[in-house]
Amino acid sequence: MNSQPPRRVDGQVERQQTDKGYVPVYTTAVIEQPWSEYSATDHDVWRQLYERQRALLQGRASQAFLLAQDQMGMTPDAIPRFSELNAVLQQATGWTLVGVEGLLPELTFFEHLANRRFPVTWWIRTPGQLDYLAEPDLFHDLFGHVPLLMNPVFADYMQAYGRGGVKAHGIGPEALVNLTRLYWYTVEFGLIREADGLRIYGSGIVSSKGESIYCLESDAPNRIGFDLTRIMRTRYRIDTYQKTYFVIDSFEQLMAATAPDFRPIYQQLATQDSYPAGAVLDSDQVFHRGSGEGWADGGDV
Ligand code: PHE
Ligand code: CO
């Protein structure tokens, strides 16, 4: 292990959107998790967030998510070691966690996913950032994204997305915009319809206290049935809760809907306008039409 913990590289020009704004991308190197350098405060932040979210997610997160998290053996006791999670994950679905400094350039990120490697930010937020952080940290990545990699269907979806990303990157920036919206409205902010009602599977939601409640219980946002091209045309929010959540019936539905070649879809979408984040269309399968209360006026991306 390095004696110096890896640090972010300052002065990077490239910035990427997150659910909280624009943040610089970091070095692309894969690094070993400097586990022994986590402080007691770091472990305590993990414990607090873990306990708070697990309690909140009973009855709100999808069964698949809660089950997968149990199966992984994550606990509140300490920040997990990537090496220990990898033993379980590799056995279950062949995925491997790799440590990184933070957000990666798009193509690097896609290539990891295409090879069933999931990049996890090694550092965790400070005690003053429990509710709000402008970029993904270890809690978002590990608690939010990693559990569903235990699910065989979702694990395959993530790899397919990575391959699709490499392909879209070669096609051009507009294709990438369309594909990124799909990621946003599924992997980060997706809802799933289960026997007892709507449940959360999106990582951006499960790692957020406020949005875990808001996405299901607030009257303000729309909740609309999954529709691939509709989603690929829909702008989104990066600095507020989402105005619209899209609901899948199953991960199998997601896999099947995204299996076709996207090239002709990208071509068609290039001639069409995008929809505002809060739009409701006649063709939508509406589970809930949002009241729009508290929505910010501009700022969809
Ligand atoms: N089928 C997509 C394509 O041809 C790839 C993809 C799969 C993208 C799953 C996203 C999710 O580009
Ligand atoms: Co994320």
Coordinates of C-alpha atoms and ligand atoms in Angstrom, one line a residue:
M1 CA 0.0 0.0 0.0
N2 CA 1.1 3.6 -0.6
S3 CA 2.4 5.4 2.4
Q4 CA 0.6 8.5 1.0
P5 CA -3.1 8.1 0.4
P6 CA -3.9 8.8 -3.3
R7 CA -5.2 12.3 -3.8
R8 CA -7.3 14.0 -6.4
V9 CA -5.4 15.7 -9.2
D10 CA -6.1 19.5 -9.2
G11 CA -6.4 21.6 -12.3
Q12 CA -8.3 19.0 -14.3
V13 CA -10.3 20.7 -17.1
E14 CA -12.8 18.0 -17.8
R15 CA -15.9 18.2 -15.6
Q16 CA -18.9 15.9 -15.4
Q17 CA -22.4 16.1 -14.2
T18 CA -23.5 14.4 -11.1
D19 CA -26.8 14.5 -9.3
K20 CA -25.5 17.5 -7.4
G21 CA -23.8 19.6 -10.1
Y22 CA -20.6 19.6 -12.1
V23 CA -17.4 18.1 -10.6
P24 CA -13.9 17.5 -11.9
V25 CA -13.0 14.1 -13.1
Y26 CA -10.0 12.5 -11.3
T27 CA -7.1 10.4 -12.3
T28 CA -8.0 7.3 -14.3
A29 CA -5.7 5.0 -12.3
V30 CA -7.1 2.1 -10.4
I31 CA -5.7 2.2 -6.9
E32 CA -5.6 -0.1 -3.9
Q33 CA -8.1 0.8 -1.2
P34 CA -6.0 2.4 1.6
W35 CA -8.1 0.6 4.2
S36 CA -5.8 1.0 7.1
E37 CA -5.7 4.7 6.6
Y38 CA -9.4 5.3 7.3
S39 CA -9.9 7.2 10.5
A40 CA -12.3 6.4 13.3
T41 CA -14.4 9.3 12.0
D42 CA -14.5 7.7 8.5
H43 CA -15.8 4.4 9.9
D44 CA -18.3 6.3 12.1
V45 CA -19.6 8.2 9.0
W46 CA -20.1 4.9 7.3
R47 CA -21.9 3.4 10.3
Q48 CA -24.2 6.4 10.7
L49 CA -25.2 6.5 7.0
Y50 CA -25.5 2.7 6.8
E51 CA -27.8 2.5 9.8
R52 CA -29.9 5.4 8.8
Q53 CA -30.4 4.3 5.2
R54 CA -31.0 0.6 6.0
A55 CA -33.8 1.6 8.5
L56 CA -35.3 4.0 5.9
L57 CA -35.2 1.5 3.1
Q58 CA -37.2 -1.2 4.8
G59 CA -40.5 -1.1 2.8
R60 CA -39.0 1.5 0.4
A61 CA -36.1 -0.2 -1.4
S62 CA -36.7 -3.2 -3.8
Q63 CA -36.6 -6.6 -2.3
A64 CA -33.8 -7.4 -4.7
F65 CA -31.7 -4.6 -3.4
L66 CA -32.2 -5.4 0.3
L67 CA -31.6 -9.1 -0.3
A68 CA -28.5 -8.4 -2.3
Q69 CA -27.1 -6.2 0.3
D70 CA -27.6 -8.8 3.0
Q71 CA -26.0 -11.5 0.8
M72 CA -22.9 -9.3 0.3
G73 CA -22.2 -9.2 4.0
M74 CA -21.9 -5.4 4.3
T75 CA -22.3 -4.3 7.9
P76 CA -22.4 -1.0 9.7
D77 CA -19.5 -2.0 11.9
A78 CA -16.7 -0.7 9.6
I79 CA -16.1 0.5 6.1
P80 CA -16.0 -2.8 4.1
R81 CA -12.8 -4.0 2.5
F82 CA -13.1 -4.2 -1.3
S83 CA -11.1 -7.4 -1.2
E84 CA -13.6 -9.1 1.1
L85 CA -16.6 -7.9 -0.9
N86 CA -14.8 -9.1 -4.1
A87 CA -14.6 -12.6 -2.8
V88 CA -18.4 -12.7 -2.5
L89 CA -19.2 -10.7 -5.6
Q90 CA -16.8 -12.6 -7.9
Q91 CA -18.4 -15.9 -6.8
A92 CA -21.9 -14.6 -7.3
T93 CA -21.8 -12.8 -10.7
G94 CA -18.1 -12.4 -11.7
W95 CA -18.0 -8.6 -10.9
T96 CA -14.9 -7.0 -9.4
L97 CA -14.7 -3.8 -7.4
V98 CA -11.8 -1.5 -8.3
G99 CA -10.7 1.5 -6.2
V100 CA -10.6 4.9 -7.9
E101 CA -10.2 8.5 -6.8
G102 CA -13.6 9.6 -8.0
L103 CA -15.6 10.2 -11.2
L104 CA -13.8 8.9 -14.3
P105 CA -13.9 10.1 -17.8
E106 CA -16.8 8.5 -19.6
L107 CA -14.9 6.1 -21.9
T108 CA -12.8 4.8 -19.0
F109 CA -15.9 4.2 -16.9
F110 CA -17.7 2.4 -19.8
E111 CA -14.6 0.2 -20.3
H112 CA -14.6 -0.9 -16.7
L113 CA -18.3 -1.8 -16.8
A114 CA -17.9 -3.6 -20.1
N115 CA -15.3 -5.8 -18.3
R116 CA -17.5 -6.3 -15.2
R117 CA -15.3 -4.1 -13.1
F118 CA -17.1 -1.5 -11.0
P119 CA -15.1 1.6 -10.0
V120 CA -15.6 2.6 -6.3
T121 CA -14.5 5.9 -4.9
W122 CA -12.1 5.0 -2.0
W123 CA -12.8 8.1 0.2
I124 CA -15.9 8.8 2.3
R125 CA -17.6 12.1 3.0
T126 CA -17.1 14.1 6.2
P127 CA -19.5 14.2 9.1
G128 CA -20.7 17.6 7.9
Q129 CA -21.8 16.0 4.5
L130 CA -24.1 13.3 5.7
D131 CA -27.1 14.7 3.7
Y132 CA -25.4 16.5 0.9
L133 CA -22.3 15.9 -1.3
A134 CA -21.6 17.2 -4.7
E135 CA -20.0 14.1 -6.1
P136 CA -20.0 10.3 -5.6
D137 CA -18.1 9.1 -2.6
L138 CA -17.5 5.6 -1.1
F139 CA -21.0 5.6 0.5
H140 CA -22.8 6.3 -2.7
D141 CA -20.8 3.9 -4.7
L142 CA -20.6 1.0 -2.2
F143 CA -23.9 1.2 -0.5
G144 CA -25.8 2.5 -3.5
H145 CA -24.4 0.7 -6.6
V146 CA -22.6 -2.4 -5.5
P147 CA -25.4 -4.5 -3.9
L148 CA -27.4 -5.0 -7.1
L149 CA -24.3 -6.3 -8.8
M150 CA -25.1 -9.5 -6.8
N151 CA -28.3 -9.8 -8.9
P152 CA -27.5 -11.8 -12.0
V153 CA -29.9 -9.9 -14.3
F154 CA -28.9 -6.5 -13.1
A155 CA -25.2 -7.5 -13.2
D156 CA -25.7 -8.3 -16.9
Y157 CA -27.5 -5.0 -17.5
M158 CA -24.6 -3.1 -16.1
Q159 CA -22.1 -4.8 -18.4
A160 CA -24.4 -4.4 -21.4
Y161 CA -24.6 -0.7 -20.5
G162 CA -20.8 -0.4 -20.4
R163 CA -20.6 -2.0 -23.9
G164 CA -23.3 0.3 -25.1
G165 CA -21.4 3.2 -23.7
V166 CA -18.2 2.3 -25.6
K167 CA -20.3 2.0 -28.7
A168 CA -22.1 5.3 -28.1
H169 CA -18.8 7.1 -27.4
G170 CA -17.7 6.0 -30.9
I171 CA -20.9 7.3 -32.5
G172 CA -20.8 10.8 -31.0
P173 CA -21.8 13.2 -28.3
E174 CA -25.6 13.2 -29.0
A175 CA -25.7 9.4 -28.7
L176 CA -24.0 9.7 -25.4
V177 CA -26.5 12.2 -24.2
N178 CA -29.3 9.8 -25.0
L179 CA -27.5 6.9 -23.3
T180 CA -26.7 8.9 -20.2
R181 CA -30.4 9.7 -19.7
L182 CA -31.1 6.0 -19.7
Y183 CA -28.4 5.5 -17.0
W184 CA -29.8 8.4 -15.0
Y185 CA -33.4 7.2 -15.0
T186 CA -32.6 3.6 -14.3
V187 CA -29.3 2.9 -12.5
E188 CA -29.3 6.2 -10.6
F189 CA -33.0 7.1 -10.1
G190 CA -35.0 4.0 -11.1
L191 CA -38.2 2.7 -9.4
I192 CA -39.5 -0.8 -9.7
R193 CA -43.1 -2.0 -9.3
E194 CA -43.3 -4.9 -6.8
A195 CA -46.4 -6.7 -5.5
D196 CA -46.8 -4.3 -2.6
G197 CA -46.2 -1.1 -4.6
L198 CA -43.4 1.0 -6.0
R199 CA -40.0 0.4 -4.6
I200 CA -36.5 2.0 -5.1
Y201 CA -33.6 0.5 -6.9
G202 CA -31.7 3.5 -8.2
S203 CA -28.4 4.2 -6.4
G204 CA -28.8 7.9 -6.3
I205 CA -31.9 7.4 -4.3
V206 CA -30.9 4.7 -1.9
S207 CA -27.9 6.6 -0.9
S208 CA -30.0 9.8 -0.1
K209 CA -32.1 10.1 2.9
G210 CA -34.3 12.9 1.5
E211 CA -34.8 11.5 -1.9
S212 CA -35.6 8.0 -0.5
I213 CA -38.7 9.5 1.0
Y214 CA -39.5 12.1 -1.6
C215 CA -39.4 9.8 -4.6
L216 CA -42.2 7.5 -3.2
E217 CA -44.2 9.7 -0.9
S218 CA -44.2 13.2 -2.3
D219 CA -47.1 14.3 -4.5
A220 CA -44.7 16.6 -6.4
P221 CA -42.8 14.3 -8.9
N222 CA -44.3 12.2 -11.7
R223 CA -44.0 8.5 -11.6
I224 CA -44.2 7.1 -15.1
G225 CA -43.9 3.6 -16.7
F226 CA -40.5 2.8 -18.3
D227 CA -40.3 3.6 -22.0
L228 CA -36.9 3.4 -23.6
T229 CA -37.1 6.2 -26.2
R230 CA -39.2 8.4 -24.0
I231 CA -36.5 8.2 -21.3
M232 CA -33.7 8.9 -23.9
R233 CA -35.5 12.1 -24.8
T234 CA -36.0 13.3 -21.3
R235 CA -33.8 15.9 -19.6
Y236 CA -33.1 15.6 -15.9
R237 CA -32.1 17.4 -12.8
I238 CA -28.6 17.5 -11.4
D239 CA -29.1 19.8 -8.5
T240 CA -32.6 19.1 -7.1
Y241 CA -34.6 15.9 -6.6
Q242 CA -35.9 14.5 -9.9
K243 CA -39.2 15.8 -11.3
T244 CA -39.9 12.4 -12.9
Y245 CA -39.1 8.9 -11.9
F246 CA -39.5 6.0 -14.4
V247 CA -40.9 2.7 -13.1
I248 CA -39.8 -0.7 -14.4
D249 CA -41.7 -4.0 -13.8
S250 CA -38.6 -6.1 -13.5
F251 CA -34.9 -6.2 -14.4
E252 CA -35.8 -8.7 -17.1
Q253 CA -38.0 -6.0 -18.7
L254 CA -35.0 -3.6 -18.5
M255 CA -32.7 -6.1 -20.1
A256 CA -35.1 -7.0 -22.9
A257 CA -36.0 -3.4 -23.7
T258 CA -32.3 -2.4 -24.0
A259 CA -31.1 -5.4 -25.9
P260 CA -31.8 -4.1 -29.5
D261 CA -29.1 -2.2 -31.4
F262 CA -29.4 1.5 -30.4
R263 CA -27.8 2.9 -33.6
P264 CA -31.1 3.4 -35.4
I265 CA -32.6 4.7 -32.2
Y266 CA -29.9 7.3 -31.8
Q267 CA -30.3 8.3 -35.5
Q268 CA -34.0 8.8 -35.0
L269 CA -33.7 10.7 -31.8
A270 CA -31.2 13.1 -33.4
T271 CA -34.1 14.5 -35.4
Q272 CA -36.4 14.9 -32.3
D273 CA -36.6 17.5 -29.5
S274 CA -36.0 16.6 -25.9
Y275 CA -38.7 16.7 -23.2
P276 CA -38.4 18.8 -20.1
A277 CA -37.7 16.8 -16.9
G278 CA -41.2 17.4 -15.6
A279 CA -43.2 16.6 -18.8
V280 CA -46.2 14.3 -18.9
L281 CA -47.2 13.0 -22.3
D282 CA -50.5 11.5 -23.6
S283 CA -48.6 8.3 -24.3
D284 CA -47.2 7.9 -20.8
Q285 CA -48.3 5.2 -18.5
V286 CA -48.9 7.5 -15.5
F287 CA -48.7 6.0 -12.0
H288 CA -48.7 9.4 -10.5
R289 CA -49.0 12.8 -12.1
G290 CA -46.8 15.2 -10.2
S291 CA -48.3 18.3 -8.6
G292 CA -45.1 20.1 -9.5
E293 CA -45.0 21.7 -6.1
G294 CA -41.7 23.2 -5.3
W295 CA -40.2 22.6 -8.7
A296 CA -37.4 24.9 -9.8
D297 CA -38.1 26.7 -13.0
G298 CA -35.1 26.2 -15.3
G299 CA -32.1 24.0 -14.9
D300 CA -33.0 20.8 -16.6
V301 CA -29.9 19.3 -18.3
Ligands
PHE1 N1 -28.3 -2.3 -26.9 C1 -27.5 -1.2 -26.7 C2 -26.8 -0.7 -27.9 O1 -26.9 -1.3 -28.9 C3 -26.5 -1.4 -25.6 C4 -27.1 -1.2 -24.2 C5 -27.6 -2.3 -23.4 C6 -27.2 0.1 -23.7 C7 -28.1 -2.0 -22.2 C8 -27.7 0.3 -22.4 C9 -28.2 -0.8 -21.7 O2 -26.1 0.3 -27.9
CO2 CO -23.9 6.8 -9.0

